[in-house]
GROMACS .gro file of C-alpha atoms in nm:
model
  368
    1MET     CA    1   9.639  10.479  -3.741
    2ARG     CA    2   9.705  10.227  -4.019
    3LYS     CA    3   9.491   9.915  -3.993
    4ALA     CA    4   9.683   9.588  -4.004
    5VAL     CA    5   9.597   9.347  -4.282
    6ASP     CA    6   9.400   9.036  -4.202
    7VAL     CA    7   9.613   8.725  -4.247
    8SER     CA    8   9.583   8.369  -4.120
    9VAL     CA    9   9.896   8.228  -3.959
   10SER     CA   10   9.754   7.876  -3.984
   11ALA     CA   11   9.710   7.924  -4.360
   12MET     CA   12  10.068   8.049  -4.387
   13ILE     CA   13  10.193   7.744  -4.198
   14GLU     CA   14   9.992   7.522  -4.434
   15ASP     CA   15  10.157   7.681  -4.738
   16LEU     CA   16  10.500   7.672  -4.578
   17ARG     CA   17  10.461   7.300  -4.514
   18THR     CA   18  10.363   7.252  -4.879
   19LEU     CA   19  10.677   7.425  -5.005
   20VAL     CA   20  10.920   7.271  -4.757
   21GLU     CA   21  10.795   6.920  -4.834
   22VAL     CA   22  10.889   6.960  -5.201
   23GLU     CA   23  11.267   6.946  -5.173
   24SER     CA   24  11.450   7.187  -5.402
   25PRO     CA   25  11.830   7.152  -5.402
   26SER     CA   26  12.012   7.385  -5.638
   27ARG     CA   27  12.118   7.230  -5.971
   28ASP     CA   28  11.866   6.943  -5.946
   29VAL     CA   29  11.642   7.046  -6.235
   30ASP     CA   30  11.382   6.776  -6.180
   31ALA     CA   31  11.343   6.867  -5.812
   32LEU     CA   32  11.338   7.238  -5.893
   33THR     CA   33  11.069   7.180  -6.157
   34ALA     CA   34  10.848   7.018  -5.895
   35SER     CA   35  10.928   7.299  -5.651
   36ALA     CA   36  10.846   7.569  -5.907
   37ARG     CA   37  10.510   7.407  -5.972
   38ALA     CA   38  10.439   7.404  -5.599
   39VAL     CA   39  10.533   7.771  -5.566
   40ALA     CA   40  10.316   7.860  -5.864
   41ALA     CA   41  10.023   7.666  -5.720
   42VAL     CA   42  10.048   7.850  -5.386
   43ILE     CA   43  10.066   8.187  -5.562
   44GLU     CA   44   9.766   8.111  -5.783
   45SER     CA   45   9.566   7.973  -5.492
   46ARG     CA   46   9.622   8.284  -5.278
   47LEU     CA   47   9.644   8.559  -5.540
   48GLY     CA   48   9.457   8.434  -5.846
   49GLY     CA   49   9.579   8.488  -6.198
   50ARG     CA   50   9.849   8.276  -6.355
   51ALA     CA   51  10.201   8.215  -6.227
   52VAL     CA   52  10.424   8.150  -6.529
   53LEU     CA   53  10.714   7.906  -6.517
   54VAL     CA   54  11.012   8.057  -6.699
   55GLY     CA   55  11.242   7.778  -6.811
   56SER     CA   56  11.619   7.795  -6.774
   57GLU     CA   57  11.913   7.554  -6.767
   58ALA     CA   58  11.914   7.589  -6.387
   59GLY     CA   59  11.546   7.504  -6.347
   60PRO     CA   60  11.221   7.700  -6.373
   61HIS     CA   61  11.180   8.049  -6.232
   62VAL     CA   62  10.827   8.157  -6.132
   63HIS     CA   63  10.679   8.493  -6.238
   64TRP     CA   64  10.342   8.640  -6.144
   65SER     CA   65  10.189   8.981  -6.213
   66GLY     CA   66   9.895   9.154  -6.052
   67GLY     CA   67   9.839   9.356  -6.368
   68GLY     CA   68   9.857   9.726  -6.437
   69LYS     CA   69  10.172   9.933  -6.455
   70PRO     CA   70  10.459   9.753  -6.278
   71ARG     CA   71  10.549   9.935  -5.956
   72VAL     CA   72  10.715   9.687  -5.719
   73LEU     CA   73  10.900   9.359  -5.760
   74ILE     CA   74  10.873   9.096  -5.487
   75LEU     CA   75  11.196   8.898  -5.524
   76GLY     CA   76  11.288   8.559  -5.385
   77HIS     CA   77  11.418   8.213  -5.470
   78HIS     CA   78  11.291   7.858  -5.425
   79ASP     CA   79  11.619   7.667  -5.447
   80THR     CA   80  11.785   7.557  -5.124
   81VAL     CA   81  12.129   7.430  -5.025
   82PHE     CA   82  11.997   7.103  -4.883
   83PRO     CA   83  12.039   6.776  -5.079
   84LEU     CA   84  11.755   6.537  -5.151
   85GLY     CA   85  11.682   6.325  -4.847
   86THR     CA   86  11.727   6.606  -4.593
   87LEU     CA   87  11.352   6.618  -4.539
   88GLU     CA   88  11.343   6.255  -4.426
   89ARG     CA   89  11.605   6.329  -4.163
   90ARG     CA   90  11.469   6.671  -4.070
   91PRO     CA   91  11.096   6.691  -4.152
   92PHE     CA   92  10.884   7.003  -4.134
   93GLU     CA   93  10.764   7.060  -3.778
   94VAL     CA   94  10.606   7.336  -3.571
   95GLU     CA   95  10.690   7.315  -3.205
   96GLY     CA   96  10.763   7.560  -2.927
   97GLY     CA   97  10.678   7.858  -3.147
   98HIS     CA   98  10.932   7.762  -3.414
   99ALA     CA   99  10.884   7.610  -3.758
  100THR     CA  100  11.173   7.392  -3.865
  101GLY     CA  101  11.269   7.203  -4.179
  102PRO     CA  102  11.497   7.253  -4.479
  103GLY     CA  103  11.452   7.600  -4.626
  104VAL     CA  104  11.207   7.747  -4.373
  105PHE     CA  105  11.432   8.049  -4.307
  106ASP     CA  106  11.623   8.065  -4.635
  107MET     CA  107  11.383   8.144  -4.782
  108LEU     CA  108  11.054   7.964  -4.815
  109GLY     CA  109  10.908   8.134  -4.509
  110GLY     CA  110  10.972   8.473  -4.664
  111LEU     CA  111  10.795   8.371  -4.984
  112VAL     CA  112  10.488   8.261  -4.791
  113GLN     CA  113  10.477   8.582  -4.588
  114ALA     CA  114  10.506   8.791  -4.904
  115ILE     CA  115  10.229   8.602  -5.082
  116HIS     CA  116   9.991   8.631  -4.787
  117GLY     CA  117  10.070   8.998  -4.735
  118ILE     CA  118   9.983   9.072  -5.096
  119ALA     CA  119   9.676   8.849  -5.076
  120ALA     CA  120   9.541   9.072  -4.800
  121LEU     CA  121   9.541   9.374  -5.033
  122GLU     CA  122   9.222   9.449  -5.217
  123ASP     CA  123   9.422   9.605  -5.499
  124ARG     CA  124   9.716   9.393  -5.622
  125SER     CA  125   9.787   9.592  -5.935
  126GLY     CA  126  10.143   9.698  -5.998
  127VAL     CA  127  10.286   9.405  -5.799
  128GLU     CA  128  10.511   9.144  -5.959
  129ILE     CA  129  10.657   8.835  -5.796
  130LEU     CA  130  10.973   8.666  -5.925
  131VAL     CA  131  11.093   8.349  -5.754
  132THR     CA  132  11.417   8.219  -5.904
  133ALA     CA  133  11.571   7.872  -5.915
  134ASP     CA  134  11.943   7.942  -5.880
  135GLU     CA  135  12.012   8.212  -5.619
  136GLU     CA  136  12.213   7.979  -5.400
  137VAL     CA  137  12.455   7.903  -5.684
  138GLY     CA  138  12.510   8.252  -5.824
  139SER     CA  139  12.191   8.343  -6.017
  140HIS     CA  140  12.365   8.297  -6.349
  141SER     CA  141  12.050   8.192  -6.535
  142SER     CA  142  11.819   8.438  -6.361
  143ARG     CA  143  12.024   8.757  -6.340
  144ALA     CA  144  11.909   8.905  -6.672
  145LEU     CA  145  11.543   8.841  -6.585
  146ILE     CA  146  11.588   8.986  -6.236
  147GLU     CA  147  11.744   9.301  -6.376
  148GLU     CA  148  11.479   9.335  -6.648
  149ARG     CA  149  11.189   9.315  -6.403
  150ALA     CA  150  11.361   9.536  -6.146
  151LEU     CA  151  11.409   9.813  -6.400
  152ALA     CA  152  11.050   9.773  -6.520
  153CYS     CA  153  10.907   9.791  -6.167
  154GLY     CA  154  11.129  10.061  -6.019
  155ALA     CA  155  11.139   9.922  -5.663
  156VAL     CA  156  11.242   9.585  -5.522
  157LEU     CA  157  11.154   9.407  -5.197
  158VAL     CA  158  11.376   9.106  -5.128
  159PHE     CA  159  11.246   8.828  -4.904
  160GLU     CA  160  11.566   8.675  -4.777
  161GLY     CA  161  11.563   8.598  -4.406
  162ALA     CA  162  11.576   8.886  -4.161
  163ALA     CA  163  11.893   9.004  -3.991
  164ASP     CA  164  11.953   8.910  -3.627
  165GLY     CA  165  11.666   9.022  -3.409
  166GLY     CA  166  11.432   9.069  -3.706
  167GLY     CA  167  11.608   9.370  -3.856
  168LEU     CA  168  11.603   9.449  -4.226
  169LYS     CA  169  11.911   9.428  -4.446
  170THR     CA  170  11.990   9.775  -4.573
  171GLY     CA  171  12.330   9.699  -4.727
  172ARG     CA  172  12.522   9.395  -4.848
  173LYS     CA  173  12.879   9.334  -4.945
  174GLY     CA  174  12.963   9.238  -5.299
  175CYS     CA  175  13.077   8.879  -5.308
  176GLY     CA  176  13.246   8.639  -5.541
  177THR     CA  177  13.452   8.325  -5.574
  178PHE     CA  178  13.790   8.285  -5.740
  179GLU     CA  179  13.957   7.957  -5.836
  180VAL     CA  180  14.335   7.968  -5.865
  181SER     CA  181  14.480   7.670  -6.055
  182VAL     CA  182  14.852   7.588  -6.044
  183THR     CA  183  15.022   7.367  -6.300
  184GLY     CA  184  15.364   7.221  -6.222
  185ARG     CA  185  15.540   6.904  -6.330
  186ALA     CA  186  15.529   6.562  -6.167
  187SER     CA  187  15.839   6.364  -6.070
  188HIS     CA  188  15.938   6.096  -5.821
  189ALA     CA  189  15.951   6.257  -5.477
  190GLY     CA  190  16.235   6.030  -5.366
  191LEU     CA  191  16.443   5.963  -5.675
  192GLU     CA  192  16.442   6.301  -5.847
  193PRO     CA  193  16.232   6.566  -5.670
  194GLU     CA  194  16.444   6.835  -5.835
  195ALA     CA  195  16.309   6.728  -6.175
  196GLY     CA  196  15.959   6.826  -6.075
  197VAL     CA  197  15.782   7.160  -6.032
  198ASN     CA  198  15.589   7.134  -5.707
  199ALA     CA  199  15.241   7.276  -5.764
  200LEU     CA  200  15.158   7.243  -5.394
  201VAL     CA  201  15.452   7.460  -5.292
  202GLU     CA  202  15.353   7.717  -5.553
  203ALA     CA  203  14.995   7.709  -5.432
  204ALA     CA  204  15.112   7.767  -5.074
  205ARG     CA  205  15.301   8.077  -5.187
  206GLN     CA  206  14.995   8.196  -5.377
  207VAL     CA  207  14.772   8.149  -5.069
  208LEU     CA  208  14.992   8.386  -4.871
  209ASP     CA  209  14.980   8.646  -5.149
  210ILE     CA  210  14.604   8.608  -5.182
  211ALA     CA  211  14.531   8.634  -4.811
  212ALA     CA  212  14.735   8.956  -4.798
  213LEU     CA  213  14.485   9.121  -5.036
  214GLY     CA  214  14.224   9.154  -4.763
  215ARG     CA  215  14.154   9.491  -4.601
  216PRO     CA  216  13.919   9.410  -4.311
  217GLY     CA  217  13.930   9.769  -4.190
  218ILE     CA  218  13.730   9.877  -4.497
  219GLY     CA  219  13.521   9.562  -4.519
  220THR     CA  220  13.727   9.365  -4.771
  221THR     CA  221  13.777   9.001  -4.679
  222VAL     CA  222  13.975   8.758  -4.895
  223THR     CA  223  13.953   8.407  -4.754
  224PRO     CA  224  14.107   8.094  -4.907
  225THR     CA  225  13.850   7.824  -4.830
  226VAL     CA  226  13.920   7.504  -5.024
  227ALA     CA  227  14.247   7.358  -5.152
  228SER     CA  228  14.345   7.038  -5.329
  229ALA     CA  229  14.675   6.907  -5.463
  230GLY     CA  230  14.865   6.592  -5.541
  231THR     CA  231  14.792   6.233  -5.633
  232LEU     CA  232  15.024   6.003  -5.435
  233ASP     CA  233  15.253   6.046  -5.137
  234ASN     CA  234  15.566   5.979  -5.344
  235VAL     CA  235  15.487   6.206  -5.639
  236VAL     CA  236  15.574   6.573  -5.669
  237PRO     CA  237  15.233   6.735  -5.728
  238ALA     CA  238  15.176   6.849  -6.083
  239GLU     CA  239  14.850   7.030  -6.010
  240ALA     CA  240  14.691   7.224  -5.725
  241THR     CA  241  14.378   7.433  -5.686
  242VAL     CA  242  14.280   7.697  -5.433
  243VAL     CA  243  13.926   7.839  -5.399
  244VAL     CA  244  13.887   8.184  -5.247
  245ASP     CA  245  13.584   8.366  -5.105
  246VAL     CA  246  13.587   8.745  -5.151
  247ARG     CA  247  13.362   9.012  -4.994
  248VAL     CA  248  13.384   9.386  -5.065
  249GLU     CA  249  13.186   9.695  -4.970
  250THR     CA  250  13.269   9.925  -5.263
  251ALA     CA  251  13.299   9.913  -5.638
  252GLU     CA  252  13.656  10.041  -5.607
  253GLU     CA  253  13.752   9.742  -5.395
  254LYS     CA  254  13.580   9.508  -5.641
  255GLU     CA  255  13.802   9.647  -5.918
  256ARG     CA  256  14.116   9.629  -5.703
  257ILE     CA  257  14.059   9.269  -5.604
  258GLU     CA  258  13.976   9.152  -5.956
  259SER     CA  259  14.285   9.326  -6.090
  260ALA     CA  260  14.503   9.172  -5.819
  261PHE     CA  261  14.383   8.820  -5.897
  262ALA     CA  262  14.442   8.878  -6.267
  263ALA     CA  263  14.799   8.988  -6.187
  264LEU     CA  264  14.899   8.681  -5.984
  265THR     CA  265  15.230   8.539  -6.110
  266PRO     CA  266  15.424   8.221  -6.024
  267HIS     CA  267  15.705   8.215  -5.769
  268LEU     CA  268  15.861   7.894  -5.901
  269ALA     CA  269  16.028   7.876  -6.239
  270LYS     CA  270  15.819   7.681  -6.490
  271ALA     CA  271  15.504   7.685  -6.272
  272GLN     CA  272  15.189   7.825  -6.428
  273VAL     CA  273  14.905   8.006  -6.252
  274THR     CA  274  14.555   8.041  -6.397
  275VAL     CA  275  14.271   8.236  -6.236
  276ARG     CA  276  13.897   8.207  -6.291
  277GLY     CA  277  13.619   8.398  -6.121
  278SER     CA  278  13.510   8.748  -6.025
  279VAL     CA  279  13.315   8.945  -5.768
  280GLY     CA  280  12.992   8.832  -5.934
  281ARG     CA  281  12.751   9.013  -5.703
  282PRO     CA  282  12.827   9.386  -5.685
  283PRO     CA  283  12.800   9.563  -5.349
  284MET     CA  284  12.455   9.680  -5.237
  285PRO     CA  285  12.511  10.027  -5.089
  286GLU     CA  286  12.293  10.140  -4.801
  287SER     CA  287  12.185  10.437  -5.011
  288ALA     CA  288  11.983  10.196  -5.230
  289ALA     CA  289  11.764  10.105  -4.933
  290ALA     CA  290  11.736  10.446  -4.768
  291GLY     CA  291  11.396  10.555  -4.900
  292LEU     CA  292  11.231  10.217  -4.858
  293PHE     CA  293  11.381  10.166  -4.513
  294ALA     CA  294  11.245  10.504  -4.403
  295VAL     CA  295  10.898  10.388  -4.508
  296ALA     CA  296  10.945  10.059  -4.321
  297ARG     CA  297  11.045  10.251  -4.007
  298ARG     CA  298  10.729  10.458  -4.030
  299LEU     CA  299  10.527  10.140  -4.056
  300VAL     CA  300  10.716   9.963  -3.776
  301PRO     CA  301  10.877  10.222  -3.547
  302GLY     CA  302  11.208  10.105  -3.405
  303LEU     CA  303  11.268   9.850  -3.680
  304ALA     CA  304  11.643   9.798  -3.712
  305GLY     CA  305  11.845   9.806  -4.031
  306ARG     CA  306  12.183   9.635  -4.075
  307ALA     CA  307  12.447   9.604  -4.341
  308VAL     CA  308  12.554   9.240  -4.372
  309GLY     CA  309  12.831   9.043  -4.538
  310GLY     CA  310  12.627   8.793  -4.737
  311GLY     CA  311  12.500   8.861  -5.085
  312SER     CA  312  12.158   8.819  -5.247
  313ASP     CA  313  11.982   8.900  -5.571
  314GLY     CA  314  11.920   9.244  -5.421
  315ASN     CA  315  12.286   9.318  -5.496
  316PHE     CA  316  12.205   9.307  -5.867
  317THR     CA  317  11.900   9.532  -5.847
  318ALA     CA  318  12.068   9.788  -5.619
  319ALA     CA  319  12.364   9.808  -5.857
  320LEU     CA  320  12.121   9.923  -6.127
  321GLY     CA  321  12.014  10.215  -5.908
  322VAL     CA  322  11.674  10.059  -5.833
  323PRO     CA  323  11.557  10.121  -5.473
  324THR     CA  324  11.600   9.786  -5.296
  325LEU     CA  325  11.520   9.669  -4.944
  326ASP     CA  326  11.630   9.324  -4.826
  327GLY     CA  327  11.578   9.098  -4.527
  328LEU     CA  328  11.200   9.123  -4.538
  329GLY     CA  329  11.156   8.748  -4.506
  330ALA     CA  330  11.137   8.513  -4.212
  331VAL     CA  331  11.249   8.608  -3.864
  332GLY     CA  332  11.458   8.321  -3.734
  333GLY     CA  333  11.805   8.191  -3.800
  334GLY     CA  334  12.030   7.901  -3.888
  335ALA     CA  335  12.046   7.960  -4.263
  336HIS     CA  336  12.211   7.665  -4.440
  337ALA     CA  337  12.235   7.471  -4.113
  338ASP     CA  338  12.050   7.184  -3.949
  339HIS     CA  339  11.914   7.412  -3.677
  340GLU     CA  340  11.742   7.645  -3.928
  341TYR     CA  341  11.417   7.783  -3.785
  342LEU     CA  342  11.142   8.042  -3.828
  343VAL     CA  343  10.967   8.226  -3.544
  344VAL     CA  344  10.598   8.163  -3.605
  345ASP     CA  345  10.452   8.455  -3.409
  346THR     CA  346  10.639   8.706  -3.631
  347MET     CA  347  10.479   8.585  -3.954
  348ALA     CA  348  10.164   8.798  -3.940
  349GLY     CA  349  10.362   9.113  -3.865
  350ARG     CA  350  10.597   9.056  -4.158
  351ALA     CA  351  10.303   8.994  -4.392
  352ASP     CA  352  10.152   9.320  -4.269
  353LEU     CA  353  10.481   9.500  -4.339
  354VAL     CA  354  10.473   9.368  -4.697
  355ALA     CA  355  10.127   9.509  -4.751
  356GLY     CA  356  10.219   9.846  -4.601
  357LEU     CA  357  10.532   9.875  -4.815
  358VAL     CA  358  10.343   9.790  -5.134
  359ARG     CA  359  10.083  10.057  -5.061
  360ALA     CA  360  10.353  10.313  -4.986
  361ILE     CA  361  10.551  10.233  -5.299
  362ARG     CA  362  10.242  10.269  -5.519
  363ASN     CA  363  10.193  10.611  -5.357
  364GLY     CA  364  10.555  10.705  -5.425
  365GLU     CA  365  10.633  10.754  -5.056
  366HIS     CA  366  10.976  10.586  -5.086
  367LEU     CA  367  11.088  10.859  -5.325
  368SER     CA  368  11.006  11.154  -5.099
   0.00000   0.00000   0.00000
């Protein structure tokens, strides 16, 4: 029988508090610089060696290597969706078996569990950790580095929060955002409305066309989410914008949706329609996780696996053909919400799972 690793939950809580109390909203480079330094300090304190800050326009990413031939990439992010000041309103607390505070579930708790799981290994060779600064806003500055290290390591463990009930995430939809801009012509809404080209009316027609692109039966959702138009109540709107969230399960659907957006045409004479965006995160097929998930099930019999709609940086690594398993982070819930929480008594088990997976990957068990 495999012996569980020896980890200290109190030490994990201490490190989690440290990270949560350094606020790290996406796009705030100064805050993210402080956060990256805190992440690096925790890594160095628990694992030794040097955690390197990799600068980018989005903020610093953190990279650490245990030396030797790269075999497994531990992947996470330290940016959160919460603005500065959230901590004052919602401070880090541990009560009733739950840890709460901005970012505990998505995904600072997962980072801490991963670090402590690796720290419990006598041999840390072959392990790399990459903690990025811009996952919540599309990973534009980190994608190339993520893909480089994933290909070098050959296996990826992603520490986003667990699925409902503590399950792992074995598949993810591809996801993207499109912005549809409509240009019309302004005129007085009372004196000469016919002289204008109503961008709001055109946008309404476009919304109906766009919504019709969805195919929920095969996992494709196309959801207009934000719209804006007009300037004054007596002016025919000259401009309108519609933002659309897209989720797909296959590469074929990604291509179909992108082609359909590119082909949008105006309904009103003299209106213009411009489209920006793409399905930026490709789908993560369940086949990418199959070998690693089988190992995880041997380590934790009965562990559930679920395909989910949200995207992560694991979408990028799976699209390269690199074995990728996601949802290894905190067990809890409330991602991006004020009720976000982590279940404390699951932390040691998740750290143990990290250690077991790393050992198995170095033995090549995920490839058998």
